[in-house]
XYZ file of C-alpha atoms in Angstrom:
707
model
C -37.632 90.341 72.419
C -36.246 91.456 69.063
C -34.790 94.958 68.675
C -36.259 95.142 65.150
C -39.508 97.120 65.228
C -42.589 95.866 63.472
C -42.888 97.920 60.258
C -45.537 100.675 60.267
C -46.573 99.859 56.691
C -47.082 96.193 57.583
C -49.979 96.956 59.936
C -53.313 95.949 58.434
C -56.295 98.361 58.437
C -56.819 101.077 61.096
C -56.765 103.945 58.577
C -57.859 106.642 61.057
C -55.188 105.721 63.573
C -52.562 105.640 60.873
C -53.615 109.068 59.650
C -53.804 110.587 63.162
C -50.280 109.453 63.982
C -48.886 110.672 60.650
C -50.516 114.085 61.049
C -48.827 114.531 64.391
C -45.525 113.436 62.850
C -45.947 116.165 60.216
C -47.115 118.825 62.740
C -46.469 118.097 66.442
C -48.341 121.305 67.166
C -51.566 119.351 66.538
C -51.240 118.231 70.153
C -50.899 114.472 70.069
C -53.340 111.675 69.662
C -55.260 109.536 72.130
C -55.945 106.012 70.857
C -59.008 104.424 72.430
C -59.801 100.780 71.749
C -60.258 97.273 72.978
C -57.329 95.196 74.043
C -55.248 93.353 71.460
C -55.744 95.793 68.566
C -52.051 96.638 67.934
C -52.250 100.103 69.447
C -48.820 99.885 71.019
C -47.323 98.162 67.994
C -48.303 101.003 65.673
C -47.045 103.738 68.020
C -43.637 102.070 68.378
C -43.479 101.523 64.626
C -44.038 105.256 63.995
C -40.837 106.231 65.823
C -38.783 104.436 63.143
C -40.271 106.679 60.454
C -39.418 109.987 62.023
C -36.443 111.884 60.495
C -33.178 111.954 62.374
C -32.424 115.117 64.286
C -29.271 117.207 64.749
C -28.339 117.768 68.394
C -25.709 119.855 70.180
C -22.792 117.778 71.435
C -22.912 117.194 75.174
C -26.408 118.672 75.624
C -28.654 116.439 77.697
C -31.740 118.203 76.336
C -31.079 117.588 72.623
C -30.925 121.263 71.657
C -31.218 122.043 67.965
C -27.868 123.478 66.687
C -29.814 125.782 64.344
C -31.793 127.310 67.231
C -30.462 126.390 70.683
C -32.761 126.883 73.620
C -31.615 130.087 75.396
C -32.917 128.665 78.705
C -31.252 125.275 78.337
C -29.741 124.211 81.700
C -26.674 122.938 79.811
C -26.304 126.258 77.940
C -25.501 128.799 76.824
C -24.483 127.054 73.574
C -22.151 129.581 71.920
C -19.410 127.353 70.471
C -20.336 123.757 69.992
C -20.247 120.741 67.722
C -23.289 118.728 66.643
C -24.206 115.208 65.695
C -27.102 113.364 64.040
C -29.169 110.867 66.037
C -32.521 109.063 65.609
C -35.646 110.546 67.142
C -36.205 109.119 70.605
C -39.230 107.024 71.625
C -39.731 107.420 75.389
C -42.222 105.093 77.029
C -43.807 106.217 80.293
C -44.477 103.446 82.825
C -47.893 103.468 84.534
C -46.423 103.753 88.032
C -44.002 106.553 87.194
C -43.322 109.167 89.853
C -43.450 112.908 89.269
C -39.744 113.506 89.880
C -38.899 110.844 87.272
C -40.954 112.782 84.688
C -39.761 116.348 85.260
C -36.405 115.556 86.873
C -35.153 116.605 90.270
C -32.139 117.599 92.325
C -29.144 115.286 91.826
C -29.050 114.154 95.467
C -25.811 112.230 95.031
C -23.874 115.323 93.929
C -25.700 117.579 96.366
C -24.767 115.509 99.371
C -21.344 114.244 98.286
C -20.007 117.410 96.578
C -22.139 120.125 98.133
C -23.321 121.461 94.749
C -26.815 121.994 93.401
C -27.257 120.021 90.176
C -30.313 119.089 88.146
C -30.959 115.546 86.963
C -33.143 115.623 83.795
C -36.320 113.556 83.629
C -38.213 111.773 80.881
C -39.626 114.994 79.428
C -36.102 116.155 78.621
C -35.320 112.804 77.019
C -38.473 112.944 74.879
C -37.708 116.421 73.517
C -37.970 116.392 69.680
C -39.095 112.777 69.784
C -42.130 110.682 70.802
C -43.533 110.377 74.315
C -45.686 107.255 74.482
C -48.028 106.608 77.402
C -49.577 103.164 77.417
C -52.785 102.872 79.493
C -52.876 106.613 80.082
C -56.225 106.313 81.880
C -54.501 104.369 84.669
C -52.012 107.181 85.411
C -52.597 109.389 88.405
C -54.412 112.600 87.537
C -51.696 114.985 88.616
C -49.180 113.110 86.452
C -51.454 113.334 83.375
C -52.009 117.069 84.087
C -48.272 117.608 84.206
C -47.623 115.801 80.943
C -50.396 117.569 79.065
C -49.291 120.975 80.329
C -45.773 120.322 79.056
C -47.112 119.103 75.710
C -49.332 122.204 75.314
C -46.618 124.747 76.253
C -43.661 122.952 74.670
C -41.661 123.606 77.839
C -41.157 121.913 81.181
C -41.032 123.972 84.385
C -39.315 122.408 87.386
C -39.731 124.077 90.766
C -38.851 121.569 93.486
C -36.236 120.751 96.148
C -34.458 124.083 95.633
C -34.218 123.591 91.889
C -35.638 126.116 89.431
C -35.181 124.937 85.837
C -36.892 125.541 82.536
C -36.144 123.566 79.392
C -37.773 122.890 76.031
C -40.045 119.823 75.881
C -41.621 119.508 72.450
C -42.643 115.991 71.585
C -45.244 113.947 69.780
C -47.586 112.816 72.554
C -49.370 109.550 72.057
C -51.591 107.886 74.661
C -53.403 104.587 74.419
C -56.214 103.326 76.624
C -58.834 100.635 76.946
C -62.144 102.367 77.941
C -63.239 99.202 79.826
C -60.548 99.904 82.400
C -61.803 103.421 83.171
C -62.180 106.784 81.418
C -60.164 109.935 81.406
C -61.817 113.001 82.817
C -63.365 115.279 80.118
C -60.862 118.005 81.074
C -57.969 115.674 80.271
C -59.613 114.325 77.137
C -59.799 117.870 75.801
C -56.024 118.298 76.156
C -55.312 115.622 73.576
C -55.408 117.121 70.070
C -56.912 114.149 68.279
C -58.699 110.984 69.373
C -59.122 107.809 67.359
C -61.484 104.965 68.187
C -60.315 101.564 67.010
C -61.646 98.020 67.144
C -60.514 94.723 65.742
C -61.818 93.994 62.262
C -64.654 91.463 61.922
C -63.621 90.494 58.413
C -62.190 86.911 58.580
C -59.861 87.487 55.613
C -58.404 90.615 57.114
C -57.984 88.969 60.511
C -56.218 86.073 58.818
C -53.792 88.481 57.163
C -53.020 90.103 60.539
C -52.231 86.721 62.085
C -50.175 85.652 59.031
C -47.988 88.790 59.184
C -47.501 88.560 62.924
C -46.376 84.933 62.744
C -43.964 85.818 59.936
C -42.488 88.650 62.008
C -42.032 86.471 65.092
C -40.304 83.820 63.030
C -37.837 86.206 61.326
C -38.037 89.854 62.451
C -35.192 91.057 60.278
C -36.400 89.296 57.176
C -39.934 90.483 57.676
C -38.775 94.066 58.127
C -36.727 93.844 54.954
C -39.850 93.017 52.958
C -41.334 96.375 53.900
C -38.117 98.447 53.859
C -38.946 100.188 50.556
C -42.404 101.169 51.743
C -41.012 102.425 55.023
C -38.443 104.647 53.205
C -41.151 106.000 50.940
C -43.411 106.852 53.889
C -40.532 108.503 55.776
C -39.785 110.642 52.751
C -43.462 111.598 52.512
C -43.397 112.780 56.138
C -40.271 114.880 55.477
C -41.820 116.431 52.355
C -45.047 117.289 54.173
C -43.044 118.892 57.010
C -41.287 121.103 54.495
C -44.547 122.046 52.778
C -46.357 122.809 56.054
C -45.318 126.491 56.428
C -46.553 127.218 52.890
C -50.100 125.931 53.405
C -52.735 128.682 53.433
C -55.732 128.520 55.763
C -58.324 130.493 53.767
C -61.050 132.629 55.350
C -63.667 130.201 54.088
C -61.919 127.272 55.708
C -61.425 129.123 58.949
C -65.077 130.145 59.022
C -66.083 126.515 58.451
C -63.874 125.414 61.333
C -65.314 127.935 63.785
C -68.855 127.303 62.580
C -68.491 123.525 63.134
C -67.077 124.037 66.651
C -69.936 126.412 67.508
C -72.557 124.068 66.031
C -71.307 121.165 68.182
C -71.140 123.399 71.286
C -67.651 122.402 72.291
C -66.270 124.210 75.332
C -63.548 126.828 74.921
C -61.504 127.578 71.798
C -58.921 124.790 71.958
C -61.016 122.735 69.530
C -60.946 125.543 66.969
C -57.171 125.835 67.174
C -56.619 122.095 66.981
C -58.938 121.770 64.021
C -57.105 124.567 62.218
C -53.718 122.918 62.769
C -55.042 119.513 61.764
C -56.607 120.846 58.559
C -53.324 122.523 57.589
C -51.410 119.278 58.318
C -53.950 117.341 56.178
C -53.402 119.721 53.296
C -49.604 119.375 53.602
C -49.925 115.592 53.792
C -51.956 115.662 50.549
C -49.317 117.859 48.870
C -51.516 120.949 48.674
C -50.888 124.547 49.681
C -54.510 125.387 50.427
C -56.935 123.927 52.938
C -60.076 122.499 51.358
C -63.479 121.533 52.767
C -62.482 117.868 52.796
C -59.574 118.766 55.145
C -61.945 120.566 57.495
C -64.378 117.618 57.496
C -61.630 115.103 58.340
C -60.137 117.407 60.956
C -63.537 117.612 62.673
C -63.857 113.817 62.656
C -60.495 113.497 64.415
C -60.561 116.523 66.738
C -64.198 116.836 67.945
C -65.714 113.472 68.974
C -64.031 113.352 72.412
C -64.981 116.979 73.036
C -68.688 116.308 72.603
C -69.082 114.687 76.016
C -71.515 116.628 78.109
C -71.260 114.429 81.215
C -68.952 111.550 82.318
C -71.308 108.860 81.045
C -71.666 110.223 77.495
C -69.771 108.317 74.832
C -67.617 110.249 72.360
C -69.423 110.754 69.073
C -70.064 113.101 66.151
C -73.206 113.498 64.109
C -72.107 113.296 60.456
C -75.300 114.803 59.045
C -74.990 117.873 61.256
C -71.312 118.184 60.265
C -72.113 118.088 56.543
C -74.983 120.515 56.971
C -72.793 123.028 58.836
C -69.982 122.777 56.280
C -72.402 123.330 53.412
C -73.982 126.382 55.044
C -70.539 128.057 55.383
C -68.942 126.911 52.159
C -69.173 130.333 50.414
C -67.154 133.498 51.209
C -68.967 135.772 53.626
C -70.433 138.884 51.972
C -69.314 142.214 53.399
C -71.976 143.873 55.515
C -73.562 147.035 54.065
C -72.683 150.382 55.564
C -76.005 151.578 57.054
C -79.134 152.247 54.987
C -77.589 154.534 52.411
C -77.856 154.012 48.663
C -76.255 150.948 47.198
C -73.534 151.052 44.537
C -76.129 151.193 41.795
C -77.869 154.248 43.318
C -81.113 152.370 43.943
C -81.605 153.133 47.637
C -80.907 150.236 49.981
C -80.704 147.718 47.181
C -83.572 145.693 48.676
C -85.767 145.529 45.549
C -85.226 141.820 45.136
C -83.291 142.227 41.929
C -80.566 139.827 40.929
C -77.829 141.923 42.515
C -79.678 142.633 45.738
C -79.035 139.267 47.368
C -82.477 139.520 48.947
C -84.894 136.651 49.313
C -88.672 136.657 49.239
C -88.732 138.542 52.551
C -86.319 141.206 51.431
C -83.050 139.575 52.477
C -81.568 138.246 55.688
C -80.607 140.265 58.704
C -77.197 140.922 57.273
C -78.598 142.701 54.274
C -78.197 139.847 51.812
C -76.220 136.742 51.162
C -76.837 133.249 52.474
C -79.893 132.746 54.686
C -79.571 131.871 58.334
C -79.166 128.124 59.076
C -82.792 127.929 60.255
C -84.739 130.649 58.463
C -87.985 130.514 60.388
C -88.518 126.801 59.895
C -88.320 124.093 62.527
C -84.739 123.028 63.223
C -83.958 119.498 62.332
C -83.510 117.223 65.299
C -80.971 114.913 63.793
C -78.318 115.407 66.449
C -79.066 113.037 69.325
C -77.736 113.425 72.813
C -74.188 112.138 72.916
C -74.968 109.443 75.479
C -77.778 107.988 73.312
C -75.284 107.127 70.580
C -73.553 104.521 72.676
C -75.026 101.056 72.146
C -74.080 100.107 75.672
C -76.010 102.989 77.214
C -79.779 102.734 76.625
C -81.541 106.009 75.882
C -83.016 107.578 79.010
C -86.631 107.571 77.912
C -89.746 106.630 79.876
C -90.542 102.999 79.407
C -94.176 102.427 78.447
C -96.273 100.515 80.937
C -96.151 96.761 80.413
C -97.999 93.886 81.955
C -95.796 91.980 84.428
C -94.374 88.672 83.262
C -95.467 85.393 84.903
C -92.404 85.722 87.165
C -93.705 89.144 88.300
C -90.634 90.845 86.846
C -91.057 94.448 85.800
C -89.337 95.913 82.701
C -86.304 98.145 83.387
C -87.165 101.735 84.067
C -84.989 104.737 83.194
C -82.916 106.434 85.890
C -83.732 109.879 87.056
C -81.417 112.801 86.317
C -78.111 112.610 88.224
C -77.194 115.289 90.707
C -74.286 116.189 92.995
C -74.249 114.012 96.106
C -72.776 114.439 99.549
C -69.335 113.022 100.150
C -68.980 109.662 101.895
C -65.491 108.723 103.096
C -63.751 105.860 104.865
C -62.618 106.893 108.313
C -58.951 106.776 109.261
C -55.862 107.195 107.063
C -55.304 104.743 104.248
C -52.427 103.847 101.950
C -54.271 103.198 98.687
C -53.906 104.597 95.182
C -54.243 108.353 94.819
C -57.750 109.582 94.302
C -60.230 112.105 95.709
C -62.245 110.387 98.381
C -60.701 109.337 101.719
C -57.665 110.671 103.630
C -54.500 108.682 102.953
C -50.727 108.742 102.874
C -49.887 109.220 99.185
C -46.964 110.030 96.922
C -48.480 113.203 95.560
C -50.063 114.978 98.519
C -48.598 117.696 100.702
C -45.745 116.864 103.057
C -46.876 116.690 106.669
C -43.821 115.313 108.446
C -40.616 113.294 108.081
C -39.794 109.791 109.339
C -37.083 107.165 109.112
C -37.342 105.228 105.816
C -39.589 102.260 105.819
C -38.055 100.011 103.188
C -36.392 101.568 100.142
C -35.909 105.325 100.333
C -38.003 106.918 97.559
C -38.961 110.409 98.772
C -36.035 112.023 100.600
C -36.918 114.811 103.040
C -33.768 116.877 102.447
C -34.236 119.371 105.291
C -34.904 116.697 107.906
C -31.918 114.675 106.619
C -29.582 117.644 106.935
C -30.921 118.428 110.401
C -30.306 114.854 111.511
C -26.716 114.873 110.169
C -25.651 118.373 111.178
C -24.935 117.765 114.913
C -22.480 114.923 114.059
C -20.267 116.608 111.465
C -17.432 117.535 113.819
C -17.360 114.101 115.428
C -17.278 112.509 111.950
C -14.312 114.627 110.896
C -15.967 116.592 108.138
C -13.505 118.358 105.835
C -14.504 120.681 102.992
C -18.033 121.274 101.703
C -19.239 117.681 101.474
C -21.387 116.315 104.288
C -20.552 113.128 106.081
C -23.741 111.091 106.142
C -24.617 107.844 107.813
C -27.517 105.593 106.955
C -29.392 106.608 110.113
C -29.401 110.274 109.002
C -31.772 109.778 106.085
C -35.414 110.805 106.455
C -38.253 110.322 104.044
C -41.284 112.514 103.371
C -44.710 111.567 104.643
C -47.314 113.088 102.365
C -51.030 113.237 102.970
C -53.608 113.443 100.257
C -56.672 111.458 99.295
C -57.058 107.948 98.028
C -59.523 106.223 95.791
C -61.664 103.420 97.263
C -63.626 100.436 96.133
C -67.290 101.472 96.238
C -69.402 98.328 96.252
C -73.077 98.896 95.575
C -75.585 96.345 96.852
C -78.872 97.266 95.159
C -82.303 95.913 96.163
C -84.138 95.133 92.897
C -87.080 93.322 94.491
C -90.738 94.011 93.957
C -91.046 96.270 96.986
C -88.557 98.681 95.397
C -90.664 98.912 92.246
C -93.734 100.070 94.175
C -94.991 103.632 93.750
C -92.494 104.316 90.917
C -89.645 104.428 93.407
C -87.136 102.704 91.107
C -86.677 105.727 88.881
C -85.662 107.845 91.882
C -83.530 105.024 93.275
C -81.702 104.546 89.994
C -81.155 108.303 89.740
C -79.595 108.251 93.198
C -77.290 105.321 92.367
C -76.385 106.988 89.040
C -75.444 110.139 90.975
C -73.238 108.089 93.297
C -71.637 106.404 90.288
C -70.850 109.849 88.840
C -69.334 110.835 92.169
C -67.216 107.676 92.140
C -66.067 108.525 88.611
C -64.985 111.994 89.616
C -63.127 110.653 92.645
C -61.308 107.950 90.607
C -62.803 105.045 92.539
C -63.229 101.481 91.515
C -66.831 100.274 91.628
C -68.720 97.008 91.799
C -72.417 96.224 91.811
C -74.447 93.398 93.365
C -78.187 93.156 92.819
C -80.568 90.911 94.781
C -84.144 89.912 93.986
C -86.167 86.741 93.663
C -84.276 83.955 95.358
C -80.639 84.983 95.070
C -78.069 87.747 94.538
C -76.067 88.402 91.389
C -72.696 90.049 90.847
C -73.931 92.410 88.117
C -70.572 94.175 87.802
C -67.242 92.811 89.136
C -65.009 95.550 90.622
C -63.735 97.710 87.818
C -62.573 101.260 87.037
C -65.104 101.575 84.209
C -67.950 103.517 85.751
C -69.667 103.756 82.352
C -70.258 99.999 82.381
C -71.821 100.335 85.819
C -74.179 103.024 84.533
C -75.186 100.790 81.624
C -75.864 97.804 83.939
C -77.920 100.024 86.178
C -80.088 101.215 83.299
C -80.932 97.664 82.234
C -81.671 96.428 85.766
C -85.123 94.820 86.015
C -87.115 94.587 89.229
C -89.531 92.120 90.787
C -89.767 89.188 93.123
C -88.867 88.691 96.756
C -86.156 90.425 98.790
C -83.232 88.119 99.629
C -81.352 90.784 101.582
C -79.147 88.264 103.395
C -78.045 86.775 100.068
C -77.021 90.209 98.818
C -74.998 90.995 101.929
C -73.287 87.626 101.919
C -72.368 87.968 98.255
C -70.910 91.428 98.992
C -68.903 89.967 101.917
C -67.370 87.377 99.574
C -66.544 89.972 96.916
C -64.756 92.166 99.418
C -62.838 89.210 100.789
C -61.445 88.418 97.310
C -60.695 92.093 96.594
C -58.727 92.400 99.826
C -56.431 89.619 98.613
C -56.023 91.295 95.202
C -55.483 94.815 96.407
C -55.013 94.983 100.191
C -54.335 98.716 100.215
C -57.617 99.743 98.601
C -60.184 100.258 101.364
C -63.821 99.420 100.575
C -66.953 101.475 101.035
C -70.173 99.459 101.105
C -73.301 101.235 99.795
C -76.533 99.274 100.397
C -79.522 100.564 98.523
C -82.731 99.153 100.060
C -85.864 99.835 102.029
C -84.676 97.307 104.635
C -87.369 94.715 104.035
C -86.280 91.070 103.928
C -88.426 88.229 102.669
C -87.826 84.548 102.007
C -88.882 82.683 105.131
C -89.479 83.206 108.782
C -85.827 83.688 109.636
C -85.101 86.059 106.696
C -84.685 89.036 108.970
C -82.459 87.111 111.393
C -80.212 85.927 108.500
C -79.890 89.526 107.307
C -78.872 90.692 110.778
C -76.231 87.977 111.046
C -74.896 88.888 107.608
C -74.724 92.606 108.568
C -72.801 91.740 111.714
C -69.990 90.298 109.542
C -69.231 93.777 108.125
C -69.433 95.437 111.532
C -66.936 92.905 112.911
C -64.441 93.734 110.132
C -64.923 97.478 110.453
C -66.072 97.886 106.849
C -67.205 101.441 106.139
C -70.821 101.354 105.069
C -73.751 103.575 104.066
C -77.388 102.518 103.744
C -79.393 104.499 101.207
C -82.851 104.361 102.811
C -85.404 103.994 99.999
C -88.443 103.672 102.212
C -91.275 106.073 101.338
C -94.875 106.669 102.189
C -96.647 107.904 105.294
C -96.004 104.713 107.280
C -92.309 103.865 107.676
C -90.882 100.923 109.573
C -87.304 102.244 109.830
C -85.830 98.891 108.780
C -83.059 100.474 106.642
C -81.813 102.537 109.571
C -81.858 99.429 111.764
C -79.767 97.676 109.122
C -77.305 100.617 109.137
C -76.850 100.236 112.862
C -76.123 96.523 112.481
C -73.575 97.264 109.758
C -71.901 99.877 111.972
C -72.548 102.572 109.363
C -74.946 105.424 108.659
C -78.297 105.702 106.921
C -79.182 108.434 104.446
C -82.545 109.011 102.813
C -82.934 109.839 99.151
C -83.665 113.467 100.062
C -80.602 113.727 102.257
C -78.321 112.320 99.563
C -78.274 115.578 97.560
C -75.361 117.883 98.444
C -77.606 120.926 98.489
C -80.090 119.095 100.663
C -77.368 118.312 103.190
C -76.311 121.961 103.173
C -79.836 123.100 103.906
C -80.161 120.555 106.697
C -76.944 121.847 108.245
C -78.164 125.435 108.022
C -81.552 124.494 109.459
C -79.952 122.592 112.360
C -77.611 125.531 113.013
C -80.546 127.936 112.999
C -82.489 125.709 115.368
C -79.531 125.548 117.773
C -79.110 129.298 117.626
C -82.823 129.857 118.331
C -82.734 127.450 121.224
C -79.647 129.166 122.633
C -81.267 132.613 122.227
C -84.456 131.386 123.997
C -82.426 129.917 126.812
C -80.469 133.156 127.248
C -83.633 135.248 127.355
C -85.177 132.877 129.928
C -82.020 133.122 132.031
C -82.062 136.924 131.891
C -85.716 137.035 132.917
C -85.052 134.673 135.808
C -82.105 136.786 136.960
C -84.189 139.916 136.772
């Protein structure tokens, strides 16, 4: 691969992404940018190209943390810097691998020096290397949650805190944070989304001429990288000078009271949580003014700042798509575009001596009703009228997620297929886990040995040593130091002395839903409740960082509606559009699930599956339909697959077929009522009360008998 970066100015289109990156280059305090978009849209290319535009930095000679000679970090581990030289170097672009470990990010004890020389030394991590440069995280949504938390904390505070393995270090870590992600591969939690300053949604252009120009430029770059870069060298220099000029102008930009009031009014109108959005919008608006060469923030800066800083903070639940209502934004900005009038001091005479000034004259500021509640000025946003309902729910703006509205009754088609019905409201469900201890990717569901959990014991290394248990290693080596002829402070270690940490946490699983969509499930409006239950389980899987898959069966066969994926949002969309009707080929659904799990075990042998069968247990399709279903269920029991049957049977007469199926699967059965977490808690309390009452009754009977 060529060392010549693709020029930033050679990238076609994507104006919002270009602007978001440049604003962070002007003011890193904005908090970074998250780039969301489909694969193959040059996200990574543009981020790498930006690093070449950043001004060079001056650094203290010999400092591993790139301290600024003009203001050295007083807490720098390589300090204090009292007498030093300096040098110029380009801004660093540090790329974070998806599988990076925590100690590689923050740094750790230099084990080689600790064991060989007997000294405690700190080995800097990637955060130290990224200081005063760019930290780029490709596929940030695939990182482990605790790693993302750690990165965003450092980005927000501008400092990295290291407390591990006997090392206590603090060093500056100010960098331009850029993350890219493909939403199809899974979402970030809303709490993590909020930590990114700006978010930009991108998609490949549908204009054939523009697409042709993208291909033409890419082919020219691949053929001659140096020559292609030379064509854009003048534009690159001009853009780099623009960034430097905006940085110098930034401290002079004034955030007026009107602009600040518009910012806070917009954040309040869109009901964003907390005050981080207000601060980010203010910093972004100031950076926009500096980029435009102005020293005052205007309304157009506030509008653009809202478009970049608020969409990802509008999510009200995990299945809502980011979005912003432009009409509501314009209306809020217009309502707060004038300076706020000072409030009157009580009901005393006004400055003109005419009492309270409420006579409706031209200077009174009163309306037909004698003025607003503040004694004059602009009216309230909704002055007694009916508020406009132009702001839809955030989830309804996503074209992949149908609006959750009751579907009008329709006559069944000739195939007896019913139209899709909306799901009921999601709720918190009880926790289902896979028994035993796994070794899968970190998550929040089942117990597992992980890299980020708490240390429970030490053991001899299995393969390459990656997590040294220092105390256990020293204990293993200590009894042999005299026999090994130790001299001085350094320990004499043999290979057999080393011990590694065994950490226990929780893993994510593959939750495979097998959903009965036959005609019996549509009876008595059960499908709305069933979809609500599955939607709740999907939300639970999202929060526990699971992969999910979905198989539906109806009519004559089963269909893989959603191959295993980390994108729970796609699963919710498929569930909403699920029609019902026809027979119940239960055996076909189970056999299809068995095949999917077989393939997934080959792809990811460490990820343990959890089978969730949603059915009333009925099986139709011939005399031996029930027998085929029982044989299919026995396959899962033989493999020890963890399973749960969500019993959807209702009505006064119940056959108990779903619970029989659960027994054949070797799993458990849960009714729709028992699925709710609060319902389970009440059942536990009721059972406990019943046992207590029975014990009390028995004790009283025993006392009476003894008497």
